[in-house]
Amino acid sequence: MSQKTTLRQFLKDNAANLPAPLSELDHLLHSIARTAKTVHGHVSRAAITDLYGKAGSSNIQGEEQQKLDVLANTLFITTFRESNLVCVVGSEEEEEIVLTDNNDAEYVVAMDPLDGSSNIDVNVSIGTIFSVFKRKTEKGTKPKVEDVLQKGTDQLIGGYVLYGTATALVFTTGNGVHIFTYDPKGGDFLLTHNNLEIPKDSKTYSCNEGGFLGFTEGVKKYIDFCKESEYKARYIGSLVADFHRNMLKGGIFIYPSTQKAPKGKLRLLYECNPLAFIAEQAGGKAYDGRTRIMDIDPESLHQRTTYYVGSAAMVDKALELISEHE
């Protein structure tokens, strides 16, 4: 069996293709990887250590926070603060931006520290999603919310960690998508997929059809098309898990507007943009139904959007039917 490449060696070998100095991105990605290992440990022992269940608080979206939500948020914010590379963090679990008091730092992080909260207690895959940007404001000054409100096209890194049967770190720096799987025995993240390409077409769709009656006519037409074409419906309810499966096997993930959520449910900055960056780098597409996700100018920290992401041909067909019927 050939020896797998570590994250550090991979970054060193690809230093010429990185969008920022190797020393800084290496430190930042290893900080994320190190914290992901800590979260992995807590997730794997959550039932034993009484980390299942509600924390007794809600986030800015009014969603009940789980104990692991709060813990993961604290761990990652502490990591970014201690890295001395990040000046400000935008988190799903925080109403406002979080300043790290490192005004000389150049980098900005937007994150969903633990995606899939509703699945935590039933032992279904969950994840961490993150974006990394360069700040807009001048170094040495106090960061502002505008540093976080950047288009997806400005991302330096888009990534996620999947905590499942194996823990995987998936990211792009704009030069392909790479998957590193955590080896608990050796303690390293090892390269298991290099320059991943999502199948251009597939017959798998992921959508919460419980809201079907509230979908727009165009979305209903696309779901009907999938059923008439005998596509397989695969919906886990954890965005990272659904997205990861489709990345490897092909498919489309859909979260449209509904009567209850006319602007959609997913958050543009720290859920949709990083996954859109990854999808595009793997040959897929990501749209809000009309506009490319990464071209949207964010107006607020917790801005929501409709979302169609995955295999290019499937996204194109969805957009075609939406355009014809809306």
Coordinates of C-alpha atoms in Angstrom, one line a residue:
M1 CA 0.0 0.0 0.0
S2 CA 1.5 3.4 -1.1
Q3 CA 2.0 6.0 1.6
K4 CA -0.6 8.7 1.6
T5 CA 0.3 12.4 1.4
T6 CA -0.2 14.5 4.5
L7 CA -2.0 17.9 4.4
R8 CA 1.3 19.7 5.2
Q9 CA 3.2 17.9 2.4
F10 CA 0.4 18.6 -0.1
L11 CA 0.4 22.3 0.6
K12 CA 4.2 22.4 0.3
D13 CA 4.1 20.6 -3.0
N14 CA 1.4 23.0 -4.3
A15 CA 2.8 26.2 -2.8
A16 CA 3.0 27.9 -6.3
N17 CA -0.8 27.5 -6.7
L18 CA -1.8 28.9 -3.4
P19 CA -3.6 32.3 -3.3
A20 CA -1.6 33.5 -0.3
P21 CA 1.8 32.7 1.3
L22 CA 2.3 29.0 2.1
S23 CA 3.3 29.7 5.7
E24 CA 0.0 31.5 6.4
L25 CA -2.4 29.2 4.6
D26 CA -0.6 26.2 6.0
H27 CA -1.0 27.5 9.6
L28 CA -4.6 28.5 9.0
L29 CA -5.6 25.1 7.4
H30 CA -3.8 23.2 10.1
S31 CA -5.5 25.3 12.8
I32 CA -8.9 24.3 11.2
A33 CA -7.8 20.6 10.9
R34 CA -6.6 20.5 14.5
T35 CA -9.9 21.9 15.8
A36 CA -11.8 19.5 13.5
K37 CA -10.0 16.7 15.2
T38 CA -11.1 18.0 18.6
V39 CA -14.7 18.3 17.3
H40 CA -14.5 14.8 15.9
G41 CA -13.5 13.6 19.3
H42 CA -16.5 15.3 21.0
V43 CA -18.9 14.1 18.3
S44 CA -17.8 10.5 18.6
R45 CA -18.2 10.6 22.4
A46 CA -21.2 12.9 22.6
A47 CA -23.7 10.3 23.9
I48 CA -21.2 9.2 26.6
T49 CA -20.2 12.7 27.7
D50 CA -23.8 14.1 27.8
L51 CA -23.2 16.4 24.8
Y52 CA -26.4 15.4 23.1
G53 CA -29.5 17.7 23.4
K54 CA -30.4 21.4 23.5
A55 CA -28.2 24.0 25.0
G56 CA -31.1 26.0 26.2
S57 CA -30.4 29.0 23.9
S58 CA -31.2 30.1 20.3
N59 CA -29.1 31.6 17.6
I60 CA -29.9 34.8 15.6
Q61 CA -32.1 32.8 13.2
G62 CA -34.3 31.7 16.2
E63 CA -33.0 28.1 15.9
E64 CA -32.5 26.2 19.1
Q65 CA -28.8 25.6 19.7
Q66 CA -27.5 22.2 20.5
K67 CA -24.8 21.7 23.0
L68 CA -22.4 20.7 20.3
D69 CA -23.3 23.8 18.3
V70 CA -22.1 26.0 21.1
L71 CA -19.0 23.9 21.8
A72 CA -17.9 23.8 18.2
N73 CA -18.5 27.6 17.8
T74 CA -16.3 28.3 20.9
L75 CA -13.6 25.9 19.8
F76 CA -13.3 27.4 16.3
I77 CA -13.4 31.0 17.4
T78 CA -10.7 30.3 20.0
T79 CA -8.6 28.7 17.3
F80 CA -8.9 31.7 14.9
R81 CA -8.2 34.1 17.7
E82 CA -5.0 32.2 18.7
S83 CA -3.8 31.8 15.1
N84 CA -3.0 35.5 15.0
L85 CA -3.9 35.4 11.3
V86 CA -7.6 36.1 11.6
C87 CA -9.0 39.6 12.4
V88 CA -12.7 38.9 12.4
V89 CA -15.1 35.9 12.3
G90 CA -18.7 35.7 11.0
S91 CA -20.5 32.7 12.6
E92 CA -24.0 31.3 12.2
E93 CA -24.1 31.1 16.0
E94 CA -23.3 34.7 16.6
E95 CA -25.6 37.7 16.0
E96 CA -22.8 40.0 15.2
I97 CA -19.2 39.6 13.8
V98 CA -16.7 38.4 16.4
L99 CA -13.5 40.5 16.6
T100 CA -10.3 38.6 17.5
D101 CA -8.4 41.7 18.7
N102 CA -5.8 40.9 16.1
N103 CA -6.1 44.1 14.1
D104 CA -2.9 43.5 12.2
A105 CA -4.2 40.1 10.9
E106 CA -5.2 39.9 7.2
Y107 CA -7.7 37.1 7.1
V108 CA -11.4 36.9 7.6
V109 CA -13.4 33.7 8.3
A110 CA -17.1 33.0 7.7
M111 CA -18.3 29.7 9.2
D112 CA -21.1 27.4 10.2
P113 CA -19.3 25.7 13.1
L114 CA -21.6 22.7 13.1
D115 CA -24.1 22.1 10.3
G116 CA -26.9 19.6 10.7
S117 CA -27.9 20.3 14.3
S118 CA -31.2 18.5 14.0
N119 CA -29.3 15.2 13.2
I120 CA -26.8 15.4 16.1
D121 CA -28.8 13.4 18.6
V122 CA -29.6 10.6 16.1
N123 CA -25.9 10.0 15.1
V124 CA -26.3 11.2 11.4
S125 CA -23.4 12.9 9.7
I126 CA -22.9 16.6 10.5
G127 CA -20.2 19.0 9.4
T128 CA -18.3 22.4 9.6
I129 CA -18.4 24.8 6.7
F130 CA -16.0 27.7 6.2
S131 CA -14.8 30.4 3.9
V132 CA -11.6 32.4 4.1
F133 CA -11.1 35.9 2.7
K134 CA -8.6 38.7 2.8
R135 CA -9.9 41.7 4.8
K136 CA -11.1 44.8 2.9
T137 CA -10.2 47.3 5.6
E138 CA -6.7 48.5 6.2
K139 CA -4.4 46.3 8.4
G140 CA -4.0 47.8 11.9
T141 CA -7.5 49.2 12.0
K142 CA -10.6 47.7 13.7
P143 CA -12.3 45.3 11.3
K144 CA -15.9 45.9 10.2
V145 CA -18.8 43.8 9.1
E146 CA -17.9 44.8 5.5
D147 CA -14.8 42.6 5.8
V148 CA -17.1 39.6 6.1
L149 CA -19.7 40.7 3.5
Q150 CA -17.7 39.6 0.5
K151 CA -18.9 37.9 -2.7
G152 CA -18.1 34.2 -3.2
T153 CA -15.7 35.1 -6.0
D154 CA -13.5 36.8 -3.4
Q155 CA -12.9 33.6 -1.4
L156 CA -9.3 32.4 -0.9
I157 CA -10.5 29.1 0.6
G158 CA -13.8 27.3 0.6
G159 CA -14.1 24.2 2.7
Y160 CA -16.0 21.9 5.0
V161 CA -15.3 19.1 7.4
L162 CA -17.6 16.0 7.4
Y163 CA -18.0 14.1 10.6
G164 CA -19.3 10.8 9.5
T165 CA -18.2 7.2 9.2
A166 CA -14.9 8.9 8.6
T167 CA -14.0 12.5 9.2
A168 CA -13.0 14.3 6.0
L169 CA -11.6 17.8 5.4
V170 CA -12.6 19.0 1.9
F171 CA -11.3 22.3 0.5
T172 CA -10.4 24.3 -2.6
T173 CA -8.0 27.3 -2.9
G174 CA -9.1 27.8 -6.5
N175 CA -7.0 25.0 -8.0
G176 CA -9.2 22.0 -7.7
V177 CA -10.9 20.2 -4.9
H178 CA -9.1 17.9 -2.5
I179 CA -10.3 15.5 0.2
F180 CA -8.2 14.7 3.2
T181 CA -9.4 11.9 5.5
Y182 CA -8.5 11.9 9.2
D183 CA -6.4 8.9 10.3
P184 CA -7.1 8.5 14.1
K185 CA -4.2 6.1 14.4
G186 CA -1.5 8.5 13.0
G187 CA -3.3 11.7 13.9
D188 CA -2.9 13.2 10.4
F189 CA -5.3 14.2 7.6
L190 CA -4.2 12.2 4.6
L191 CA -5.0 12.9 0.9
T192 CA -7.6 10.5 -0.4
H193 CA -9.1 12.4 -3.4
N194 CA -7.0 14.8 -5.5
N195 CA -8.6 17.1 -8.0
L196 CA -12.1 15.7 -7.4
E197 CA -14.5 16.0 -10.3
I198 CA -18.3 15.8 -9.7
P199 CA -20.1 13.7 -12.4
K200 CA -21.6 16.1 -15.0
D201 CA -24.9 14.4 -14.8
S202 CA -26.7 12.0 -12.5
K203 CA -30.1 10.7 -11.5
T204 CA -30.1 11.6 -7.8
Y205 CA -31.8 14.6 -6.3
S206 CA -31.7 15.9 -2.7
C207 CA -34.7 18.0 -1.6
N208 CA -37.0 18.2 1.4
E209 CA -40.2 17.4 -0.4
G210 CA -42.2 18.0 2.7
G211 CA -42.5 21.6 1.5
F212 CA -43.6 20.6 -2.0
L213 CA -47.0 22.4 -1.8
G214 CA -45.2 25.6 -1.0
F215 CA -42.7 25.4 -3.9
T216 CA -43.0 27.7 -6.9
E217 CA -44.4 26.2 -10.1
G218 CA -41.0 25.9 -11.7
V219 CA -39.5 24.0 -8.8
K220 CA -42.6 21.7 -8.8
K221 CA -42.0 21.0 -12.5
Y222 CA -38.4 20.1 -11.9
I223 CA -39.3 17.7 -9.0
D224 CA -42.0 16.2 -11.3
F225 CA -39.4 15.8 -14.0
C226 CA -37.1 13.9 -11.6
K227 CA -39.9 11.6 -10.6
E228 CA -41.1 11.0 -14.2
S229 CA -37.4 10.2 -15.1
E230 CA -37.3 7.7 -12.2
Y231 CA -34.5 9.6 -10.4
K232 CA -33.6 8.6 -6.9
A233 CA -34.5 10.9 -4.0
R234 CA -31.7 11.0 -1.4
Y235 CA -32.2 13.5 1.4
I236 CA -30.3 13.3 4.7
G237 CA -31.1 16.7 6.1
S238 CA -27.5 17.6 6.8
L239 CA -26.3 20.0 4.1
V240 CA -22.7 18.8 4.2
A241 CA -23.7 15.2 4.1
D242 CA -26.1 15.6 1.2
F243 CA -23.6 17.8 -0.7
H244 CA -20.7 15.4 0.0
R245 CA -22.5 12.4 -1.4
N246 CA -23.5 14.3 -4.5
M247 CA -19.9 15.5 -5.0
L248 CA -18.7 11.9 -5.1
K249 CA -21.6 10.2 -6.9
G250 CA -23.3 13.0 -8.8
G251 CA -26.6 14.7 -8.1
I252 CA -28.3 18.0 -7.3
F253 CA -29.1 19.5 -3.9
I254 CA -32.1 21.8 -3.9
Y255 CA -33.4 24.2 -1.2
P256 CA -36.0 26.4 -2.9
S257 CA -38.1 29.2 -1.5
T258 CA -41.3 28.1 0.2
Q259 CA -44.3 29.8 1.6
K260 CA -42.7 29.7 5.1
A261 CA -39.3 30.7 3.8
P262 CA -39.8 32.9 0.7
K263 CA -36.1 33.8 0.6
G264 CA -34.9 30.3 1.2
K265 CA -33.4 28.9 4.4
L266 CA -29.7 28.4 3.8
R267 CA -27.2 31.2 4.5
L268 CA -25.3 32.7 1.7
L269 CA -22.1 33.6 3.4
Y270 CA -21.1 30.6 5.4
E271 CA -23.1 27.8 3.8
C272 CA -23.8 28.4 0.2
N273 CA -20.7 30.3 -0.9
P274 CA -18.0 27.9 0.3
L275 CA -19.9 24.9 -1.1
A276 CA -20.5 26.8 -4.4
F277 CA -16.8 27.4 -4.7
I278 CA -16.1 23.7 -4.2
A279 CA -18.8 22.7 -6.6
E280 CA -17.5 25.0 -9.4
Q281 CA -13.9 23.9 -8.8
A282 CA -15.1 20.3 -9.3
G283 CA -16.9 21.1 -12.5
G284 CA -20.4 21.6 -11.0
K285 CA -22.6 24.6 -10.7
A286 CA -24.4 26.6 -8.0
Y287 CA -27.3 29.1 -8.5
D288 CA -30.1 30.7 -6.6
G289 CA -32.5 29.8 -9.4
R290 CA -31.4 32.7 -11.6
T291 CA -28.1 34.1 -10.5
R292 CA -24.7 32.4 -9.9
I293 CA -24.3 32.1 -6.1
M294 CA -20.8 33.4 -6.0
D295 CA -21.8 36.6 -8.0
I296 CA -24.3 37.7 -5.3
D297 CA -23.3 40.8 -3.3
P298 CA -24.1 40.0 0.3
E299 CA -26.1 42.6 2.2
S300 CA -26.2 41.1 5.7
L301 CA -24.3 38.6 7.8
H302 CA -27.0 36.0 8.0
Q303 CA -28.6 36.6 4.6
R304 CA -30.6 33.6 3.3
T305 CA -30.8 32.4 -0.3
T306 CA -32.5 29.7 -2.4
Y307 CA -29.9 27.1 -3.5
Y308 CA -29.4 24.7 -6.5
V309 CA -26.0 23.1 -6.4
G310 CA -24.4 20.0 -7.9
S311 CA -23.9 18.3 -11.2
A312 CA -23.8 20.8 -14.0
A313 CA -26.3 19.2 -16.3
M314 CA -28.8 18.7 -13.5
V315 CA -28.5 22.4 -12.3
D316 CA -29.0 23.5 -15.9
K317 CA -32.2 21.5 -16.3
A318 CA -33.6 22.9 -13.0
L319 CA -32.8 26.4 -14.2
E320 CA -34.4 25.7 -17.5
L321 CA -37.7 24.6 -16.0
I322 CA -37.7 27.4 -13.4
S323 CA -37.2 29.9 -16.2
E324 CA -40.0 28.4 -18.3
H325 CA -42.6 28.4 -15.5
E326 CA -41.9 31.5 -13.4

